[in-house]
Coordinates of C-alpha atoms in Angstrom, one line a residue:
M55 CA 15.4 7.7 -100.3
I56 CA 15.8 8.1 -96.3
R57 CA 18.5 6.8 -94.8
P58 CA 18.5 5.2 -91.2
Q59 CA 20.5 7.1 -88.5
L60 CA 23.2 5.4 -88.1
R61 CA 24.5 5.0 -84.3
P62 CA 27.5 3.2 -82.2
A63 CA 27.4 0.0 -82.0
G64 CA 28.5 -0.4 -78.4
L65 CA 26.3 2.6 -77.4
G66 CA 23.2 0.5 -77.1
R67 CA 24.7 -2.3 -75.1
C68 CA 25.7 0.3 -72.7
L69 CA 22.5 1.9 -72.3
L70 CA 20.0 -1.2 -72.1
P71 CA 21.9 -2.4 -68.6
G72 CA 21.3 0.9 -67.0
L73 CA 18.4 1.0 -68.2
L74 CA 17.8 -2.0 -66.6
L75 CA 18.9 -1.2 -63.3
L76 CA 17.3 1.8 -62.9
L77 CA 13.6 0.3 -63.8
V78 CA 14.4 -2.2 -60.9
R79 CA 15.3 0.4 -58.5
V80 CA 12.4 2.1 -59.5
L81 CA 10.1 -0.5 -59.4
W82 CA 11.2 -1.8 -55.9
A83 CA 11.2 2.0 -54.3
G84 CA 7.3 1.8 -55.6
A85 CA 6.6 -1.9 -54.4
A86 CA 8.2 -0.5 -51.1
R87 CA 6.1 2.2 -51.0
L88 CA 2.5 0.4 -51.9
H89 CA 3.9 -2.2 -49.1
T90 CA 4.4 0.5 -46.1
Q91 CA 1.2 1.9 -46.7
L92 CA -0.5 -1.4 -46.7
A93 CA -2.3 -1.1 -43.3
C94 CA -2.9 -3.4 -39.9
P95 CA -6.4 -4.8 -39.7
A96 CA -8.8 -2.5 -37.4
V97 CA -9.6 -5.8 -35.4
C98 CA -7.4 -8.6 -35.4
Q99 CA -9.4 -12.3 -36.7
P100 CA -6.6 -14.8 -35.8
T101 CA -9.3 -17.5 -37.3
R102 CA -8.2 -15.7 -40.9
C103 CA -4.5 -16.1 -39.7
P104 CA -2.5 -19.1 -42.4
A105 CA -1.8 -22.1 -41.0
L106 CA 1.5 -22.1 -38.4
P107 CA 4.2 -21.9 -40.8
T108 CA 7.2 -24.4 -39.7
C109 CA 10.5 -22.1 -39.5
S110 CA 13.7 -23.6 -40.9
L111 CA 15.9 -21.3 -39.0
G112 CA 15.6 -23.2 -36.1
T113 CA 13.7 -20.5 -34.4
T114 CA 9.6 -20.4 -33.7
P115 CA 7.0 -18.6 -35.2
V116 CA 6.6 -14.8 -34.1
L117 CA 4.1 -12.1 -34.2
D118 CA 4.1 -10.2 -37.2
L119 CA 4.7 -6.5 -37.5
C120 CA 0.9 -6.0 -36.4
R121 CA 0.9 -8.5 -33.6
C122 CA -1.8 -11.0 -34.7
C123 CA -0.7 -13.3 -37.1
R124 CA 2.4 -15.8 -36.6
V125 CA 5.0 -16.3 -38.9
C126 CA 8.7 -17.1 -39.2
P127 CA 11.0 -14.7 -38.4
A128 CA 13.7 -13.0 -40.7
A129 CA 17.3 -14.1 -40.0
E130 CA 20.4 -12.1 -40.0
G131 CA 20.9 -10.4 -43.7
Q132 CA 17.3 -10.9 -44.5
V133 CA 14.5 -8.2 -45.7
C134 CA 12.6 -6.6 -43.0
G135 CA 9.9 -4.2 -41.6
G136 CA 7.0 -2.0 -43.4
A137 CA 3.6 -2.5 -42.0
Q138 CA 3.4 -6.3 -42.8
G139 CA 6.6 -7.1 -43.5
Q140 CA 8.4 -9.4 -41.7
P141 CA 9.7 -9.1 -38.0
C142 CA 13.2 -10.1 -37.1
A143 CA 14.5 -13.4 -35.5
P144 CA 14.9 -12.5 -31.6
G145 CA 18.3 -10.9 -30.4
L146 CA 18.2 -9.3 -34.3
Q147 CA 17.3 -5.5 -34.8
C148 CA 15.4 -4.2 -38.4
L149 CA 18.7 -2.2 -39.5
K150 CA 18.1 0.7 -41.9
P151 CA 19.4 0.8 -45.7
L152 CA 23.1 2.1 -46.1
R153 CA 21.8 3.7 -49.2
P154 CA 18.4 4.9 -49.6
G155 CA 16.1 2.8 -51.9
L156 CA 17.4 -0.1 -50.5
P157 CA 15.4 -2.6 -48.3
S158 CA 15.9 -2.7 -44.3
T159 CA 17.7 -6.1 -42.9
C160 CA 17.6 -7.6 -40.1
G161 CA 21.1 -7.3 -38.3
C162 CA 22.8 -7.3 -35.1
P163 CA 21.9 -4.1 -32.9
T164 CA 24.7 -1.9 -33.1
K165 CA 24.8 -1.4 -29.2
G166 CA 25.0 -4.2 -26.8
G167 CA 27.8 -5.5 -24.5
A168 CA 29.5 -8.5 -24.2
V169 CA 28.0 -11.5 -22.9
C170 CA 29.2 -14.6 -21.4
G171 CA 27.7 -18.1 -22.4
S172 CA 27.1 -21.2 -20.5
D173 CA 30.1 -22.7 -22.7
R174 CA 32.4 -20.1 -21.2
R175 CA 33.1 -18.2 -24.1
T176 CA 32.1 -14.4 -24.1
Y177 CA 30.5 -13.2 -27.1
P178 CA 30.5 -9.6 -28.5
S179 CA 26.8 -9.4 -28.0
L180 CA 23.6 -11.4 -27.1
C181 CA 22.8 -11.2 -30.9
A182 CA 25.7 -13.1 -31.4
L183 CA 25.4 -15.6 -29.3
R184 CA 22.2 -16.0 -30.7
T185 CA 23.3 -16.3 -34.4
E186 CA 25.8 -19.1 -33.1
N187 CA 22.9 -21.0 -31.5
R188 CA 21.2 -20.9 -34.7
A189 CA 24.2 -22.7 -36.9
A190 CA 24.3 -25.3 -33.8
R191 CA 21.0 -25.9 -34.3
R192 CA 20.6 -26.1 -38.1
L193 CA 23.6 -28.2 -37.8
G194 CA 21.9 -30.6 -34.5
N195 CA 24.8 -29.6 -32.1
I196 CA 24.0 -28.0 -28.5
S197 CA 23.2 -24.4 -28.4
A198 CA 24.7 -22.4 -25.2
V199 CA 22.9 -20.2 -22.9
P200 CA 23.4 -16.7 -21.6
V201 CA 25.1 -16.9 -17.9
Q202 CA 26.2 -13.3 -17.7
W203 CA 26.7 -10.0 -19.0
G204 CA 30.4 -9.2 -19.6
D205 CA 33.4 -11.2 -19.8
C206 CA 33.1 -15.1 -18.6
E207 CA 36.6 -13.9 -16.9
D208 CA 34.6 -11.3 -15.2
T209 CA 33.5 -11.7 -11.6
G210 CA 32.4 -7.7 -10.3
S211 CA 29.3 -6.7 -10.1
R212 CA 27.7 -5.3 -13.0
R213 CA 26.5 -1.5 -13.0
A214 CA 22.9 -0.7 -12.9
G215 CA 21.0 -0.3 -15.8
P216 CA 18.9 3.3 -16.1
L217 CA 15.7 1.4 -14.9
R218 CA 17.4 0.0 -11.6
R219 CA 19.5 3.1 -11.4
N220 CA 16.5 5.6 -11.5
Y221 CA 13.6 3.5 -9.6
N222 CA 15.0 1.2 -7.3
F223 CA 14.5 4.0 -4.5
I224 CA 13.9 1.6 -2.1
A225 CA 17.3 0.4 -2.0
A226 CA 18.6 3.3 -2.2
V227 CA 16.7 3.2 1.7
V228 CA 18.0 0.6 2.8
E229 CA 21.9 0.8 1.3
K230 CA 21.6 4.6 3.2
V231 CA 20.1 3.4 6.7
A232 CA 20.9 -0.2 7.5
P233 CA 24.6 0.8 8.9
S234 CA 22.5 2.2 12.1
V235 CA 20.1 -0.7 12.6
V236 CA 20.8 -3.0 15.0
H237 CA 20.3 -6.6 16.1
M238 CA 19.5 -7.3 20.1
Q239 CA 19.9 -10.7 21.6
L240 CA 19.0 -11.1 24.7
W241 CA 20.0 -13.7 27.6
G242 CA 18.5 -15.5 30.1
R243 CA 18.9 -18.6 33.2
L244 CA 16.0 -20.6 32.4
L245 CA 15.1 -23.2 35.1
H246 CA 17.9 -25.7 36.2
D247 CA 20.4 -23.8 33.8
R248 CA 23.4 -22.3 35.6
M249 CA 24.7 -20.7 32.0
P250 CA 23.0 -18.0 30.2
V251 CA 21.0 -19.3 27.1
P252 CA 19.3 -16.6 24.7
V253 CA 15.6 -15.8 25.2
Y254 CA 14.6 -13.6 23.1
S255 CA 15.9 -11.4 20.1
G256 CA 14.9 -7.7 18.9
S257 CA 16.1 -5.0 16.8
G258 CA 17.3 -1.2 17.6
F259 CA 18.3 2.1 16.1
I260 CA 21.6 4.2 17.1
V261 CA 20.5 7.8 17.7
S262 CA 23.8 8.5 19.7
E263 CA 27.3 8.5 17.9
D264 CA 28.5 7.4 21.6
G265 CA 26.0 4.2 21.9
L266 CA 22.7 5.5 22.5
I267 CA 19.8 3.0 20.6
I268 CA 15.8 3.1 20.9
T269 CA 13.7 0.2 20.6
N270 CA 10.9 -1.2 22.2
A271 CA 10.3 -1.6 26.0
H272 CA 9.2 -4.7 25.6
V273 CA 12.4 -6.4 23.9
V274 CA 14.2 -5.3 26.7
R275 CA 13.6 -7.0 30.2
N276 CA 15.1 -7.5 33.6
Q277 CA 17.2 -10.7 31.9
Q278 CA 20.5 -11.2 32.9
W279 CA 22.2 -9.3 30.0
I280 CA 21.4 -7.4 26.8
E281 CA 24.1 -8.2 23.5
V282 CA 24.0 -5.8 20.8
V283 CA 25.3 -6.7 17.0
L284 CA 25.9 -4.2 14.8
Q285 CA 26.2 -4.4 10.7
N286 CA 29.6 -5.0 10.6
G287 CA 29.2 -8.0 13.2
A288 CA 30.6 -6.1 16.6
R289 CA 29.0 -6.9 19.4
Y290 CA 28.9 -5.0 22.3
E291 CA 26.8 -6.0 26.3
A292 CA 24.0 -3.2 26.5
V293 CA 22.5 -1.6 29.6
V294 CA 19.0 -0.1 30.1
K295 CA 19.2 3.5 31.0
D296 CA 15.8 4.6 30.2
I297 CA 12.1 2.7 30.0
D298 CA 8.5 3.7 28.7
L299 CA 6.1 0.9 29.2
K300 CA 3.3 3.4 28.5
L301 CA 5.1 4.5 25.1
D302 CA 6.8 0.9 25.0
L303 CA 9.9 2.7 24.4
A304 CA 13.6 2.2 25.6
V305 CA 16.9 3.4 25.7
I306 CA 19.5 1.0 25.6
K307 CA 23.5 2.3 25.9
I308 CA 26.7 0.3 24.8
E309 CA 30.3 1.8 25.0
P310 CA 31.8 1.2 21.7
N311 CA 35.3 1.9 20.3
A312 CA 34.6 4.1 17.5
D313 CA 31.7 6.8 16.5
L314 CA 29.0 5.2 15.1
P315 CA 26.7 5.8 12.2
V316 CA 22.9 7.1 13.6
L317 CA 19.4 7.7 12.0
M318 CA 17.6 11.1 12.9
L319 CA 14.4 11.4 13.5
G320 CA 11.6 12.7 10.8
R321 CA 8.2 13.9 11.5
S322 CA 5.7 11.2 11.5
S323 CA 2.7 14.4 11.2
D324 CA 3.8 14.6 8.1
L325 CA 3.3 11.8 6.8
R326 CA 0.8 10.5 4.2
A327 CA -1.7 8.1 3.7
G328 CA 0.1 5.7 0.5
E329 CA 3.0 6.8 1.2
F330 CA 6.2 4.3 0.8
V331 CA 7.5 3.4 4.4
V332 CA 10.4 0.8 5.0
A333 CA 10.6 -1.1 8.0
L334 CA 13.9 -2.9 9.4
G335 CA 15.0 -5.0 11.8
S336 CA 15.8 -8.8 12.2
P337 CA 12.9 -10.7 12.5
V338 CA 13.4 -14.6 14.4
S339 CA 16.8 -13.1 14.3
L340 CA 17.8 -12.4 10.7
Q341 CA 19.3 -9.9 10.7
N342 CA 19.8 -6.6 8.5
T343 CA 15.8 -7.7 7.1
A344 CA 14.1 -4.9 5.2
T345 CA 10.8 -4.7 4.6
A346 CA 8.6 -2.5 2.2
G347 CA 4.8 -0.9 2.2
I348 CA 2.7 1.7 2.3
V349 CA 1.4 3.8 5.0
S350 CA -2.4 2.4 5.9
T351 CA -3.1 5.6 8.2
K352 CA -0.7 8.3 10.1
Q353 CA -3.3 8.4 13.3
R354 CA -5.0 4.5 14.3
K355 CA -5.7 6.3 17.8
G356 CA -5.2 4.1 20.8
K357 CA -8.7 4.7 22.0
E358 CA -9.7 3.2 18.1
L359 CA -7.0 -0.3 19.6
G360 CA -8.9 -0.2 22.9
M361 CA -6.4 1.8 24.9
K362 CA -8.5 4.2 26.8
D363 CA -6.3 6.0 28.5
S364 CA -3.7 6.1 25.4
D365 CA -2.9 9.4 23.3
I366 CA -0.9 7.9 21.2
D367 CA -1.8 8.2 17.2
Y368 CA -0.3 4.8 15.8
V369 CA 1.3 4.8 12.2
Q370 CA -0.5 1.9 10.4
I371 CA 1.3 0.0 8.0
D372 CA 0.8 -3.2 5.9
A373 CA 4.6 -3.7 5.4
A374 CA 5.3 -6.6 7.6
I375 CA 6.8 -6.6 11.1
N376 CA 7.5 -10.4 12.4
P377 CA 9.2 -11.2 15.8
G378 CA 12.3 -9.7 15.7
N379 CA 11.3 -6.5 13.9
S380 CA 10.4 -4.9 17.3
G381 CA 12.1 -2.1 17.7
G382 CA 14.2 -1.7 14.5
P383 CA 12.5 1.7 12.9
L384 CA 10.5 2.8 10.3
V385 CA 11.8 4.9 7.8
N386 CA 10.4 7.6 5.0
L387 CA 11.8 7.6 1.6
D388 CA 14.3 10.4 3.1
G389 CA 15.9 7.6 5.7
D390 CA 14.2 9.6 8.5
V391 CA 13.1 7.8 10.9
V392 CA 8.9 8.3 11.4
G393 CA 8.1 5.2 13.1
V394 CA 9.1 2.6 16.0
N395 CA 8.5 -0.9 14.8
S396 CA 6.2 -2.2 17.4
L397 CA 2.7 -4.6 16.8
R398 CA 1.6 -7.1 14.0
V399 CA -1.6 -7.9 14.3
T400 CA -2.9 -9.8 11.6
E401 CA -1.2 -10.1 7.8
G402 CA -1.1 -6.1 5.9
I403 CA -2.1 -5.0 9.7
S404 CA 0.8 -3.3 12.0
F405 CA 1.4 -0.6 13.9
A406 CA 4.9 1.6 14.8
I407 CA 5.1 4.4 17.6
P408 CA 5.3 7.5 15.7
S409 CA 9.0 9.0 15.9
D410 CA 6.9 12.8 17.3
R411 CA 6.8 10.6 21.0
V412 CA 10.0 9.2 20.4
R413 CA 11.3 12.9 20.2
P414 CA 9.5 13.9 23.4
F415 CA 10.8 10.6 25.1
L416 CA 14.2 11.3 24.1
E417 CA 14.1 15.0 25.9
E418 CA 12.7 13.6 29.1
Y419 CA 15.3 10.9 29.0
H420 CA 18.8 14.4 28.4
K421 CA 16.3 16.2 31.3
R422 CA 16.9 13.2 33.9
Q423 CA 20.4 12.4 32.9
L424 CA 21.2 16.1 33.3
T425 CA 19.2 16.5 37.2
G426 CA 20.4 12.7 38.3
M427 CA 17.4 11.2 38.3
V428 CA 16.4 7.6 37.5
F429 CA 13.3 6.5 37.0
S430 CA 11.6 4.2 39.0
N431 CA 11.2 0.0 39.6
K432 CA 8.5 -1.3 36.7
K433 CA 6.2 -4.4 36.8
Y434 CA 6.4 -6.0 33.4
L435 CA 4.5 -9.0 32.1
G436 CA 5.8 -9.5 28.5
L437 CA 3.0 -9.1 26.3
Q438 CA 2.4 -7.5 23.5
M439 CA -1.9 -7.5 23.2
L440 CA -4.5 -6.0 21.9
P441 CA -8.6 -5.1 22.8
L442 CA -10.5 -7.9 20.9
T443 CA -13.9 -6.3 18.9
M444 CA -16.1 -7.9 16.9
P445 CA -14.2 -7.1 13.6
L446 CA -10.9 -8.4 15.0
S447 CA -12.3 -11.3 16.1
K448 CA -13.9 -12.5 12.7
E449 CA -10.4 -11.5 11.3
L450 CA -8.8 -14.4 13.6
K451 CA -11.0 -16.5 12.8
I452 CA -10.9 -16.6 9.4
H453 CA -7.2 -17.3 10.1
Y454 CA -6.8 -19.1 12.8
P455 CA -10.4 -21.7 12.6
D456 CA -10.0 -22.7 16.3
F457 CA -9.7 -19.0 17.7
P458 CA -12.6 -19.0 20.5
D459 CA -16.2 -17.4 19.8
V460 CA -16.0 -14.6 21.6
S461 CA -16.2 -10.5 21.5
S462 CA -14.4 -8.9 24.2
G463 CA -11.3 -9.0 26.1
V464 CA -7.9 -8.4 25.8
Y465 CA -6.7 -10.5 23.0
V466 CA -2.5 -11.7 23.4
C467 CA -0.8 -11.4 20.0
K468 CA 2.4 -12.1 21.1
V469 CA 4.2 -13.8 24.3
V470 CA 8.0 -12.3 24.9
E471 CA 10.1 -15.5 25.0
G472 CA 11.8 -15.9 28.8
T473 CA 9.0 -13.3 30.5
A474 CA 6.5 -13.9 33.3
A475 CA 3.5 -13.8 30.7
Q476 CA 5.3 -17.0 29.1
S477 CA 6.5 -18.8 32.3
S478 CA 2.6 -18.6 34.1
G479 CA 1.7 -20.5 30.3
L480 CA 0.3 -17.8 28.4
R481 CA 0.4 -18.1 24.7
D482 CA 0.2 -16.3 21.2
H483 CA -3.7 -15.9 20.6
D484 CA -4.9 -16.6 24.1
V485 CA -7.7 -14.2 25.1
I486 CA -7.9 -12.6 28.8
V487 CA -11.1 -12.3 29.7
R488 CA -10.7 -12.0 33.8
I489 CA -7.7 -10.6 36.0
N490 CA -8.4 -11.6 39.6
G491 CA -12.4 -11.8 39.5
K492 CA -12.5 -8.1 37.1
P493 CA -13.9 -7.8 33.7
I494 CA -11.0 -7.1 31.4
T495 CA -11.9 -5.3 28.3
T496 CA -9.0 -3.2 27.7
T497 CA -5.0 -3.1 27.7
T498 CA -5.7 -0.4 30.1
D499 CA -7.3 -3.2 32.6
V500 CA -4.5 -5.4 32.3
L501 CA -1.6 -2.4 32.9
E502 CA -3.4 -1.3 35.9
A503 CA -4.4 -4.6 37.4
L504 CA -0.2 -4.7 37.5
D505 CA -0.7 -2.8 40.9
S506 CA -1.4 -6.5 42.3
D507 CA 2.2 -9.1 43.2
S508 CA 0.1 -11.8 41.7
L509 CA -2.0 -11.8 38.9
S510 CA -5.0 -14.5 38.3
M511 CA -6.0 -14.8 34.8
A512 CA -8.9 -16.3 33.2
V513 CA -7.9 -17.3 29.5
L514 CA -9.7 -19.0 26.9
R515 CA -8.2 -20.6 24.2
G516 CA -9.5 -22.4 21.7
K517 CA -12.5 -24.2 23.2
D518 CA -10.6 -24.7 27.1
N519 CA -11.0 -22.1 29.7
L520 CA -7.9 -22.0 31.3
L521 CA -6.7 -20.3 35.1
L522 CA -3.3 -19.0 34.8
T523 CA -1.1 -17.1 37.8
V524 CA 1.2 -14.7 36.8
I525 CA 3.7 -12.9 38.5
P526 CA 4.9 -10.1 37.1
E527 CA 8.8 -9.2 36.8
V528 CA 10.2 -6.1 38.1
I529 CA 12.3 -4.1 36.0
N530 CA 15.4 -2.2 38.2

């Protein structure tokens, strides 16, 4: 007879739970491996997705990990992950388990700064605020809205994140250049007014520590006085030191109390089509305004614009140049001046005088100062203009339906306030077709007519034919 082998009575009771726990872990690991091996469908077919679920966590359904069907997100502490597993609720992160063999669960990210809620409470993270919001919604209470990063008592500026820090190159240029850009207010007397009043505004930029400023010739003229406002609010009276109507450049001078920040001239010849540029100035008297765009072409010849005697290759840009921007700097991403903002034709088409023409203008001014020469008196109308061509006429017809049916003449882009042109009745978008009986087709024709003391202008305005008399100003 074979006797059965005896075992300690407690051994089976000790081994059984351990075997069961090992079996559960093996089964869970196998299921997890099987779960992760389930691949997403090659093509998402939303019509085969289950009906849109109603979530009980106070959250809305989100896309599953395959980005195909909408499912209820997993709450904090719930299992997540896997190729077709449950995604975490917004603000939560699927965290790896602390021990191998255990599933991933949703939890607050380990990294993240404090956040201030609309309830004026500071939460340790955005995730923590959202966790409390879900609990509040379950109880029917009002949830808080995140209003700022950091402590609620923190009123200082937040440090820029990596994207803002690494890619905000426009902001870096503006910050570097803006202290050297000035706003100019021109004052004059209107009819029957005893006191001078502001009649025009423009922009300029500082080129010497002792107060030399470059601007457009059409901005400065024979008014009572020119007031220059620096970025810090300091105000100075300026005098015109030199002017070139053909280049549309002028040098003015202020007498500051301390050295001023200056801008350096870059090489406009080095520009490339498509290169980023920034235009700074004071459009409609709004100081410290910056607009950005690209170089459309660095060589838009004056002859293409109808200036038959011009040898200037203008820089064409798509950055906005509005009234008041004239005379401000056009800078590259290094902060060097590559042009002087001068003219806007229509949206997306503006022109700047290249810096390579500003440099010899300043050199000539320096020579005249050394020799004691002064610039001669010159006549001035107060117009920004372009020769009218058929393509330009069609473009203007789109923007201004009342524009006259004409394909030649000189188009008045802008009438400068307080000038002879404005006093005579000329307006923006007029077309000059004859002066003193002579046909006008280019801007050079208009400049040559300034030899006369009085100009009889035939002007087209909408459907009207006008005859205006203009007495040019003398700039001295």
